[in-house]
Amino acid sequence: MAWLYAEYIADEVLRTGDLVPSSTLEFRAGRQTLALTAYLSDLNDELSGIRVVSQFDEWLSLTAYGNPWQEWVRDRLACLGAQERARGRANPDLRLAEAAWRWLERTELLAPDLDTGLNWPRGGFPVDENEQVWTPAWQLGVPLGHLAIHLF
């Protein structure tokens, strides 16, 4: 049930931000990255009600530019998987989170090359939205989720 609640929260945050249409793969990438962030950062099973808003600062930190979000996800999934094996019982929420991560890793989306403007000194050059590259879905979802949290 925790995974479904994390997806619900992510969906609400992205819909409120109104950054991309909800029918797009970009929206799904943002929702899955936010859901993974929410689910994997919930160490004390506090993913409910009013406490979610208090976790936004942590989610902003985890999704900030330059933060190794994908490494954090891999580490947390491995840790939770080890705990699951030690307990000897399956965790359906973890299975759903792992499936979301596999989708984010394997799916590539054609998107503007957001790093082109960052390669120049002082970042004074705008991003050319006509220059597109194939990008793993999580690389598009992380900044989308980060911005949506700011707008929430």
Tab-separated table of N, CA, C and O in Angstrom, residues 6-125:
chain	number	residue	atom	x	y	z
A	6	ALA	N	2.643	6.474	-2.425
A	6	ALA	CA	3.740	7.294	-2.963
A	6	ALA	C	3.414	7.735	-4.390
A	6	ALA	O	3.653	8.887	-4.763
A	7	GLU	N	2.844	6.830	-5.195
A	7	GLU	CA	2.449	7.196	-6.559
A	7	GLU	C	1.337	8.244	-6.551
A	7	GLU	O	1.340	9.162	-7.372
A	8	TYR	N	0.399	8.105	-5.637
A	8	TYR	CA	-0.690	9.074	-5.533
A	8	TYR	C	-0.135	10.465	-5.191
A	8	TYR	O	-0.520	11.467	-5.807
A	9	ILE	N	0.763	10.527	-4.221
A	9	ILE	CA	1.369	11.806	-3.832
A	9	ILE	C	2.112	12.418	-5.017
A	9	ILE	O	1.965	13.604	-5.321
A	10	ALA	N	2.912	11.604	-5.694
A	10	ALA	CA	3.676	12.084	-6.842
A	10	ALA	C	2.747	12.610	-7.933
A	10	ALA	O	3.001	13.660	-8.529
A	11	ASP	N	1.667	11.897	-8.182
A	11	ASP	CA	0.701	12.310	-9.182
A	11	ASP	C	0.095	13.665	-8.819
A	11	ASP	O	-0.022	14.558	-9.671
A	12	GLU	N	-0.296	13.837	-7.580
A	12	GLU	CA	-0.891	15.101	-7.136
A	12	GLU	C	0.103	16.259	-7.248
A	12	GLU	O	-0.267	17.354	-7.678
A	13	VAL	N	1.346	16.031	-6.861
A	13	VAL	CA	2.358	17.086	-6.936
A	13	VAL	C	2.580	17.494	-8.386
A	13	VAL	O	2.623	18.689	-8.701
A	14	LEU	N	2.698	16.516	-9.282
A	14	LEU	CA	2.918	16.836	-10.698
A	14	LEU	C	1.704	17.495	-11.343
A	14	LEU	O	1.853	18.424	-12.137
A	15	ARG	N	0.513	17.053	-11.017
A	15	ARG	CA	-0.689	17.669	-11.585
A	15	ARG	C	-0.831	19.114	-11.108
A	15	ARG	O	-1.224	19.990	-11.875
A	16	THR	N	-0.510	19.352	-9.850
A	16	THR	CA	-0.597	20.710	-9.318
A	16	THR	C	0.404	21.628	-10.006
A	16	THR	O	0.105	22.775	-10.307
A	17	GLY	N	1.614	21.113	-10.263
A	17	GLY	CA	2.633	21.900	-10.949
A	17	GLY	C	2.273	22.222	-12.385
A	17	GLY	O	2.705	23.228	-12.932
A	18	ASP	N	1.461	21.365	-13.027
A	18	ASP	CA	0.978	21.577	-14.386
A	18	ASP	C	2.126	21.870	-15.360
A	18	ASP	O	2.041	22.775	-16.181
A	19	LEU	N	3.189	21.084	-15.254
A	19	LEU	CA	4.374	21.306	-16.083
A	19	LEU	C	4.287	20.599	-17.430
A	19	LEU	O	4.792	21.106	-18.429
A	20	VAL	N	3.717	19.410	-17.444
A	20	VAL	CA	3.544	18.638	-18.679
A	20	VAL	C	2.176	17.971	-18.630
A	20	VAL	O	1.646	17.707	-17.553
A	21	PRO	N	1.595	17.695	-19.789
A	21	PRO	CA	0.293	17.012	-19.798
A	21	PRO	C	0.395	15.630	-19.141
A	21	PRO	O	1.390	14.917	-19.313
A	22	SER	N	-0.623	15.264	-18.422
A	22	SER	CA	-0.607	14.006	-17.673
A	22	SER	C	-0.660	12.773	-18.572
A	22	SER	O	-0.428	11.663	-18.109
A	23	SER	N	-0.913	12.960	-19.850
A	23	SER	CA	-0.997	11.823	-20.772
A	23	SER	C	0.352	11.488	-21.426
A	23	SER	O	0.419	10.586	-22.251
A	24	THR	N	1.422	12.183	-21.042
A	24	THR	CA	2.710	12.011	-21.706
A	24	THR	C	3.647	11.080	-20.940
A	24	THR	O	3.491	10.852	-19.736
A	25	LEU	N	4.630	10.562	-21.658
A	25	LEU	CA	5.672	9.759	-21.015
A	25	LEU	C	6.527	10.610	-20.079
A	25	LEU	O	7.046	10.112	-19.077
A	26	GLU	N	6.651	11.886	-20.382
A	26	GLU	CA	7.399	12.781	-19.507
A	26	GLU	C	6.730	12.865	-18.130
A	26	GLU	O	7.397	12.858	-17.097
A	27	PHE	N	5.393	12.947	-18.141
A	27	PHE	CA	4.654	12.974	-16.877
A	27	PHE	C	4.892	11.675	-16.114
A	27	PHE	O	5.134	11.692	-14.902
A	28	ARG	N	4.822	10.544	-16.825
A	28	ARG	CA	5.047	9.257	-16.154
A	28	ARG	C	6.452	9.199	-15.563
A	28	ARG	O	6.638	8.715	-14.444
A	29	ALA	N	7.444	9.707	-16.297
A	29	ALA	CA	8.815	9.718	-15.782
A	29	ALA	C	8.900	10.557	-14.501
A	29	ALA	O	9.524	10.149	-13.520
A	30	GLY	N	8.262	11.712	-14.504
A	30	GLY	CA	8.255	12.551	-13.311
A	30	GLY	C	7.533	11.895	-12.149
A	30	GLY	O	7.991	11.932	-11.005
A	31	ARG	N	6.388	11.275	-12.451
A	31	ARG	CA	5.620	10.605	-11.390
A	31	ARG	C	6.411	9.447	-10.795
A	31	ARG	O	6.459	9.277	-9.572
A	32	GLN	N	7.054	8.645	-11.638
A	32	GLN	CA	7.798	7.500	-11.126
A	32	GLN	C	9.023	7.937	-10.318
A	32	GLN	O	9.339	7.333	-9.300
A	33	THR	N	9.717	8.990	-10.758
A	33	THR	CA	10.878	9.455	-9.993
A	33	THR	C	10.436	10.034	-8.650
A	33	THR	O	11.071	9.776	-7.625
A	34	LEU	N	9.353	10.792	-8.646
A	34	LEU	CA	8.855	11.327	-7.378
A	34	LEU	C	8.336	10.220	-6.462
A	34	LEU	O	8.563	10.255	-5.245
A	35	ALA	N	7.656	9.241	-7.030
A	35	ALA	CA	7.150	8.130	-6.220
A	35	ALA	C	8.310	7.343	-5.609
A	35	ALA	O	8.263	6.979	-4.428
A	36	LEU	N	9.350	7.088	-6.398
A	36	LEU	CA	10.527	6.400	-5.847
A	36	LEU	C	11.186	7.229	-4.750
A	36	LEU	O	11.591	6.694	-3.716
A	37	THR	N	11.283	8.522	-4.980
A	37	THR	CA	11.877	9.403	-3.970
A	37	THR	C	11.077	9.353	-2.678
A	37	THR	O	11.639	9.225	-1.592
A	38	ALA	N	9.763	9.443	-2.797
A	38	ALA	CA	8.900	9.413	-1.611
A	38	ALA	C	8.969	8.055	-0.917
A	38	ALA	O	9.157	7.968	0.303
A	39	TYR	N	8.827	6.996	-1.678
A	39	TYR	CA	8.798	5.644	-1.111
A	39	TYR	C	10.131	5.287	-0.453
A	39	TYR	O	10.164	4.774	0.670
A	40	LEU	N	11.234	5.551	-1.136
A	40	LEU	CA	12.543	5.131	-0.626
A	40	LEU	C	13.064	6.022	0.493
A	40	LEU	O	13.939	5.608	1.257
A	41	SER	N	12.555	7.233	0.610
A	41	SER	CA	13.001	8.105	1.699
A	41	SER	C	12.163	7.923	2.965
A	41	SER	O	12.485	8.470	4.011
A	42	ASP	N	11.112	7.122	2.877
A	42	ASP	CA	10.207	6.904	4.007
A	42	ASP	C	10.707	5.748	4.869
A	42	ASP	O	10.199	4.637	4.809
A	43	LEU	N	11.716	6.017	5.671
A	43	LEU	CA	12.336	4.966	6.475
A	43	LEU	C	11.493	4.557	7.681
A	43	LEU	O	11.627	3.458	8.194
A	44	ASN	N	10.630	5.445	8.150
A	44	ASN	CA	9.875	5.189	9.377
A	44	ASN	C	8.384	4.983	9.128
A	44	ASN	O	7.570	5.191	10.026
A	45	ASP	N	8.011	4.638	7.924
A	45	ASP	CA	6.601	4.439	7.566
A	45	ASP	C	5.734	5.633	7.953
A	45	ASP	O	4.664	5.487	8.516
A	46	GLU	N	6.235	6.826	7.632
A	46	GLU	CA	5.497	8.051	7.942
A	46	GLU	C	4.846	8.658	6.704
A	46	GLU	O	4.435	9.795	6.703
A	47	LEU	N	4.766	7.900	5.635
A	47	LEU	CA	4.252	8.395	4.370
A	47	LEU	C	2.735	8.509	4.427
A	47	LEU	O	2.007	7.758	3.813
A	48	SER	N	2.285	9.463	5.214
A	48	SER	CA	0.839	9.646	5.317
A	48	SER	C	0.517	11.068	5.749
A	48	SER	O	1.292	11.720	6.429
A	49	GLY	N	-0.623	11.523	5.296
A	49	GLY	CA	-1.209	12.778	5.748
A	49	GLY	C	-0.290	13.973	5.751
A	49	GLY	O	0.480	14.205	4.844
A	50	ILE	N	-0.361	14.732	6.795
A	50	ILE	CA	0.328	16.011	6.904
A	50	ILE	C	1.842	15.869	6.934
A	50	ILE	O	2.567	16.769	6.563
A	51	ARG	N	2.340	14.735	7.331
A	51	ARG	CA	3.791	14.543	7.420
A	51	ARG	C	4.463	14.567	6.054
A	51	ARG	O	5.655	14.795	5.968
A	52	VAL	N	3.723	14.326	4.996
A	52	VAL	CA	4.299	14.333	3.655
A	52	VAL	C	4.900	15.702	3.353
A	52	VAL	O	6.000	15.799	2.831
A	53	VAL	N	4.205	16.762	3.676
A	53	VAL	CA	4.693	18.110	3.402
A	53	VAL	C	6.021	18.352	4.116
A	53	VAL	O	6.913	18.993	3.573
A	54	SER	N	6.191	17.800	5.296
A	54	SER	CA	7.447	17.990	6.021
A	54	SER	C	8.600	17.258	5.350
A	54	SER	O	9.754	17.540	5.637
A	55	GLN	N	8.321	16.334	4.444
A	55	GLN	CA	9.372	15.602	3.737
A	55	GLN	C	9.793	16.291	2.443
A	55	GLN	O	10.760	15.874	1.812
A	56	PHE	N	9.112	17.351	2.052
A	56	PHE	CA	9.431	18.019	0.795
A	56	PHE	C	10.870	18.523	0.761
A	56	PHE	O	11.519	18.464	-0.276
A	57	ASP	N	11.381	19.046	1.866
A	57	ASP	CA	12.762	19.528	1.885
A	57	ASP	C	13.742	18.406	1.566
A	57	ASP	O	14.698	18.600	0.815
A	58	GLU	N	13.492	17.240	2.135
A	58	GLU	CA	14.364	16.090	1.845
A	58	GLU	C	14.247	15.697	0.379
A	58	GLU	O	15.251	15.413	-0.288
A	59	TRP	N	13.041	15.689	-0.159
A	59	TRP	CA	12.841	15.327	-1.566
A	59	TRP	C	13.508	16.340	-2.485
A	59	TRP	O	14.086	15.971	-3.503
A	60	LEU	N	13.446	17.624	-2.123
A	60	LEU	CA	14.133	18.649	-2.913
A	60	LEU	C	15.631	18.405	-2.911
A	60	LEU	O	16.299	18.542	-3.937
A	61	SER	N	16.174	18.060	-1.775
A	61	SER	CA	17.601	17.769	-1.672
A	61	SER	C	17.990	16.558	-2.508
A	61	SER	O	19.001	16.565	-3.215
A	62	LEU	N	17.183	15.516	-2.452
A	62	LEU	CA	17.480	14.288	-3.190
A	62	LEU	C	17.395	14.485	-4.695
A	62	LEU	O	18.115	13.828	-5.458
A	63	THR	N	16.525	15.372	-5.154
A	63	THR	CA	16.326	15.586	-6.593
A	63	THR	C	17.069	16.802	-7.126
A	63	THR	O	16.913	17.159	-8.291
A	64	ALA	N	17.885	17.439	-6.300
A	64	ALA	CA	18.626	18.628	-6.713
A	64	ALA	C	19.640	18.289	-7.800
A	64	ALA	O	20.182	17.181	-7.849
A	65	TYR	N	19.907	19.268	-8.657
A	65	TYR	CA	20.873	19.073	-9.738
A	65	TYR	C	22.232	18.704	-9.158
A	65	TYR	O	22.705	19.313	-8.211
A	66	GLY	N	22.848	17.700	-9.730
A	66	GLY	CA	24.169	17.275	-9.287
A	66	GLY	C	24.146	16.217	-8.201
A	66	GLY	O	25.164	15.597	-7.911
A	67	ASN	N	22.996	16.008	-7.578
A	67	ASN	CA	22.884	14.966	-6.563
A	67	ASN	C	22.784	13.616	-7.279
A	67	ASN	O	22.016	13.491	-8.226
A	68	PRO	N	23.522	12.609	-6.846
A	68	PRO	CA	23.483	11.305	-7.526
A	68	PRO	C	22.217	10.515	-7.183
A	68	PRO	O	22.262	9.484	-6.521
A	69	TRP	N	21.079	11.015	-7.639
A	69	TRP	CA	19.784	10.410	-7.324
A	69	TRP	C	19.743	8.946	-7.712
A	69	TRP	O	19.287	8.112	-6.938
A	70	GLN	N	20.218	8.613	-8.921
A	70	GLN	CA	20.143	7.239	-9.399
A	70	GLN	C	20.964	6.293	-8.525
A	70	GLN	O	20.550	5.152	-8.280
A	71	GLU	N	22.106	6.736	-8.029
A	71	GLU	CA	22.912	5.902	-7.126
A	71	GLU	C	22.180	5.703	-5.802
A	71	GLU	O	22.201	4.614	-5.228
A	72	TRP	N	21.543	6.761	-5.311
A	72	TRP	CA	20.782	6.666	-4.072
A	72	TRP	C	19.651	5.648	-4.231
A	72	TRP	O	19.424	4.816	-3.344
A	73	VAL	N	18.950	5.673	-5.374
A	73	VAL	CA	17.856	4.731	-5.634
A	73	VAL	C	18.397	3.304	-5.649
A	73	VAL	O	17.839	2.417	-4.996
A	74	ARG	N	19.477	3.078	-6.379
A	74	ARG	CA	20.058	1.729	-6.445
A	74	ARG	C	20.445	1.224	-5.061
A	74	ARG	O	20.177	0.071	-4.708
A	75	ASP	N	21.084	2.093	-4.272
A	75	ASP	CA	21.510	1.699	-2.920
A	75	ASP	C	20.325	1.372	-2.025
A	75	ASP	O	20.330	0.373	-1.306
A	76	ARG	N	19.295	2.220	-2.058
A	76	ARG	CA	18.116	2.000	-1.204
A	76	ARG	C	17.369	0.731	-1.613
A	76	ARG	O	16.936	-0.037	-0.762
A	77	LEU	N	17.232	0.501	-2.923
A	77	LEU	CA	16.560	-0.717	-3.384
A	77	LEU	C	17.346	-1.956	-2.971
A	77	LEU	O	16.760	-2.960	-2.549
A	78	ALA	N	18.661	-1.891	-3.070
A	78	ALA	CA	19.498	-3.026	-2.663
A	78	ALA	C	19.364	-3.273	-1.165
A	78	ALA	O	19.253	-4.427	-0.724
A	79	CYS	N	19.359	-2.211	-0.383
A	79	CYS	CA	19.223	-2.331	1.070
A	79	CYS	C	17.872	-2.930	1.450
A	79	CYS	O	17.797	-3.843	2.281
A	80	LEU	N	16.812	-2.423	0.847
A	80	LEU	CA	15.480	-2.954	1.134
A	80	LEU	C	15.349	-4.395	0.666
A	80	LEU	O	14.687	-5.209	1.320
A	81	GLY	N	15.967	-4.730	-0.463
A	81	GLY	CA	15.945	-6.109	-0.943
A	81	GLY	C	16.661	-7.047	0.017
A	81	GLY	O	16.193	-8.168	0.274
A	82	ALA	N	17.783	-6.591	0.576
A	82	ALA	CA	18.514	-7.403	1.552
A	82	ALA	C	17.686	-7.603	2.818
A	82	ALA	O	17.656	-8.704	3.378
A	83	GLN	N	17.007	-6.555	3.265
A	83	GLN	CA	16.132	-6.680	4.444
A	83	GLN	C	15.010	-7.667	4.177
A	83	GLN	O	14.653	-8.468	5.036
A	84	GLU	N	14.461	-7.614	2.974
A	84	GLU	CA	13.375	-8.516	2.590
A	84	GLU	C	13.863	-9.976	2.615
A	84	GLU	O	13.184	-10.859	3.151
A	85	ARG	N	15.042	-10.221	2.050
A	85	ARG	CA	15.586	-11.579	2.054
A	85	ARG	C	15.868	-12.059	3.468
A	85	ARG	O	15.630	-13.224	3.798
A	86	ALA	N	16.343	-11.164	4.329
A	86	ALA	CA	16.631	-11.535	5.712
A	86	ALA	C	15.358	-11.909	6.469
A	86	ALA	O	15.371	-12.800	7.323
A	87	ARG	N	14.273	-11.218	6.163
A	87	ARG	CA	12.990	-11.511	6.816
A	87	ARG	C	12.321	-12.749	6.233
A	87	ARG	O	11.444	-13.341	6.858
A	88	GLY	N	12.703	-13.100	5.009
A	88	GLY	CA	12.147	-14.279	4.370
A	88	GLY	C	10.735	-14.123	3.851
A	88	GLY	O	10.014	-15.099	3.685
A	89	ARG	N	10.329	-12.882	3.590
A	89	ARG	CA	8.983	-12.685	3.033
A	89	ARG	C	9.016	-11.579	1.977
A	89	ARG	O	9.815	-10.654	2.048
A	90	ALA	N	8.133	-11.717	1.018
A	90	ALA	CA	8.082	-10.776	-0.100
A	90	ALA	C	7.393	-9.477	0.311
A	90	ALA	O	6.472	-9.481	1.115
A	91	ASN	N	7.854	-8.396	-0.273
A	91	ASN	CA	7.277	-7.082	-0.035
A	91	ASN	C	6.703	-6.582	-1.364
A	91	ASN	O	7.458	-6.180	-2.250
A	92	PRO	N	5.382	-6.600	-1.532
A	92	PRO	CA	4.792	-6.190	-2.816
A	92	PRO	C	5.094	-4.730	-3.164
A	92	PRO	O	5.235	-4.397	-4.344
A	93	ASP	N	5.207	-3.862	-2.169
A	93	ASP	CA	5.546	-2.461	-2.439
A	93	ASP	C	6.939	-2.358	-3.058
A	93	ASP	O	7.151	-1.597	-3.998
A	94	LEU	N	7.858	-3.122	-2.532
A	94	LEU	CA	9.218	-3.123	-3.065
A	94	LEU	C	9.232	-3.642	-4.497
A	94	LEU	O	9.951	-3.114	-5.345
A	95	ARG	N	8.442	-4.636	-4.795
A	95	ARG	CA	8.370	-5.175	-6.163
A	95	ARG	C	7.877	-4.093	-7.136
A	95	ARG	O	8.391	-3.964	-8.249
A	96	LEU	N	6.889	-3.320	-6.721
A	96	LEU	CA	6.377	-2.240	-7.569
A	96	LEU	C	7.419	-1.139	-7.748
A	96	LEU	O	7.579	-0.591	-8.846
A	97	ALA	N	8.139	-0.809	-6.687
A	97	ALA	CA	9.198	0.200	-6.770
A	97	ALA	C	10.319	-0.273	-7.698
A	97	ALA	O	10.835	0.503	-8.512
A	98	GLU	N	10.682	-1.537	-7.605
A	98	GLU	CA	11.720	-2.086	-8.488
A	98	GLU	C	11.271	-2.065	-9.944
A	98	GLU	O	12.069	-1.762	-10.843
A	99	ALA	N	10.011	-2.355	-10.183
A	99	ALA	CA	9.481	-2.308	-11.552
A	99	ALA	C	9.519	-0.878	-12.093
A	99	ALA	O	9.860	-0.655	-13.263
A	100	ALA	N	9.191	0.088	-11.253
A	100	ALA	CA	9.238	1.498	-11.663
A	100	ALA	C	10.673	1.891	-12.005
A	100	ALA	O	10.918	2.568	-13.011
A	101	TRP	N	11.615	1.466	-11.182
A	101	TRP	CA	13.023	1.788	-11.435
A	101	TRP	C	13.499	1.144	-12.740
A	101	TRP	O	14.196	1.782	-13.532
A	102	ARG	N	13.121	-0.102	-12.997
A	102	ARG	CA	13.512	-0.750	-14.253
A	102	ARG	C	12.961	0.039	-15.448
A	102	ARG	O	13.658	0.244	-16.436
A	103	TRP	N	11.704	0.502	-15.348
A	103	TRP	CA	11.122	1.276	-16.431
A	103	TRP	C	11.902	2.578	-16.632
A	103	TRP	O	12.221	2.962	-17.766
A	104	LEU	N	12.223	3.264	-15.546
A	104	LEU	CA	12.955	4.531	-15.634
A	104	LEU	C	14.351	4.349	-16.218
A	104	LEU	O	14.845	5.210	-16.940
A	105	GLU	N	14.991	3.241	-15.908
A	105	GLU	CA	16.341	2.982	-16.427
A	105	GLU	C	16.323	2.590	-17.901
A	105	GLU	O	17.189	2.989	-18.659
A	106	ARG	N	15.356	1.785	-18.300
A	106	ARG	CA	15.342	1.211	-19.646
A	106	ARG	C	14.646	2.082	-20.691
A	106	ARG	O	14.891	1.927	-21.877
A	107	THR	N	13.790	2.970	-20.262
A	107	THR	CA	13.039	3.808	-21.193
A	107	THR	C	13.820	5.073	-21.488
A	107	THR	O	14.305	5.738	-20.570
A	108	GLU	N	13.942	5.395	-22.762
A	108	GLU	CA	14.602	6.634	-23.164
A	108	GLU	C	13.588	7.534	-23.852
A	108	GLU	O	12.745	7.065	-24.620
A	109	LEU	N	13.688	8.807	-23.559
A	109	LEU	CA	12.788	9.799	-24.132
A	109	LEU	C	13.606	10.808	-24.930
A	109	LEU	O	14.716	11.173	-24.528
A	110	LEU	N	13.071	11.265	-26.039
A	110	LEU	CA	13.723	12.296	-26.837
A	110	LEU	C	13.378	13.641	-26.213
A	110	LEU	O	12.210	14.025	-26.135
A	111	ALA	N	14.397	14.330	-25.729
A	111	ALA	CA	14.163	15.573	-24.990
A	111	ALA	C	15.253	16.591	-25.313
A	111	ALA	O	16.338	16.225	-25.776
A	112	PRO	N	14.983	17.879	-25.065
A	112	PRO	CA	16.027	18.886	-25.253
A	112	PRO	C	17.256	18.543	-24.414
A	112	PRO	O	17.138	18.024	-23.311
A	113	ASP	N	18.414	18.841	-24.960
A	113	ASP	CA	19.667	18.576	-24.257
A	113	ASP	C	19.866	19.671	-23.208
A	113	ASP	O	20.389	20.746	-23.503
A	114	LEU	N	19.423	19.391	-21.992
A	114	LEU	CA	19.465	20.388	-20.924
A	114	LEU	C	20.883	20.707	-20.465
A	114	LEU	O	21.125	21.744	-19.862
A	115	ASP	N	21.829	19.825	-20.754
A	115	ASP	CA	23.205	20.049	-20.304
A	115	ASP	C	23.992	20.980	-21.215
A	115	ASP	O	25.055	21.451	-20.828
A	116	THR	N	23.517	21.299	-22.408
A	116	THR	CA	24.296	22.128	-23.320
A	116	THR	C	24.526	23.518	-22.738
A	116	THR	O	25.616	24.048	-22.845
A	117	GLY	N	23.548	24.121	-22.127
A	117	GLY	CA	23.713	25.447	-21.537
A	117	GLY	C	24.581	25.437	-20.295
A	117	GLY	O	25.128	26.459	-19.904
A	118	LEU	N	24.752	24.265	-19.677
A	118	LEU	CA	25.554	24.176	-18.457
A	118	LEU	C	27.034	23.971	-18.743
A	118	LEU	O	27.862	24.129	-17.859
A	119	ASN	N	27.388	23.614	-19.974
A	119	ASN	CA	28.783	23.341	-20.312
A	119	ASN	C	29.586	24.598	-20.552
A	119	ASN	O	30.805	24.552	-20.633
A	120	TRP	N	28.934	25.720	-20.696
A	120	TRP	CA	29.632	26.972	-20.956
A	120	TRP	C	29.900	27.707	-19.647
A	120	TRP	O	29.136	27.617	-18.702
A	121	PRO	N	30.981	28.457	-19.590
A	121	PRO	CA	31.241	29.254	-18.383
A	121	PRO	C	30.080	30.199	-18.100
A	121	PRO	O	29.524	30.796	-19.018
A	122	ARG	N	29.702	30.286	-16.868
A	122	ARG	CA	28.627	31.156	-16.390
A	122	ARG	C	27.247	30.743	-16.895
A	122	ARG	O	26.272	31.396	-16.599
A	123	GLY	N	27.141	29.701	-17.670
A	123	GLY	CA	25.834	29.203	-18.120
A	123	GLY	C	24.995	30.250	-18.815
A	123	GLY	O	23.780	30.223	-18.729
A	124	GLY	N	25.617	31.161	-19.540
A	124	GLY	CA	24.901	32.265	-20.153
A	124	GLY	C	24.201	31.927	-21.450
A	124	GLY	O	23.564	32.780	-22.039
A	125	PHE	N	24.333	30.704	-21.922
A	125	PHE	CA	23.721	30.342	-23.183
A	125	PHE	C	22.429	29.582	-22.943
A	125	PHE	O	22.401	28.638	-22.161
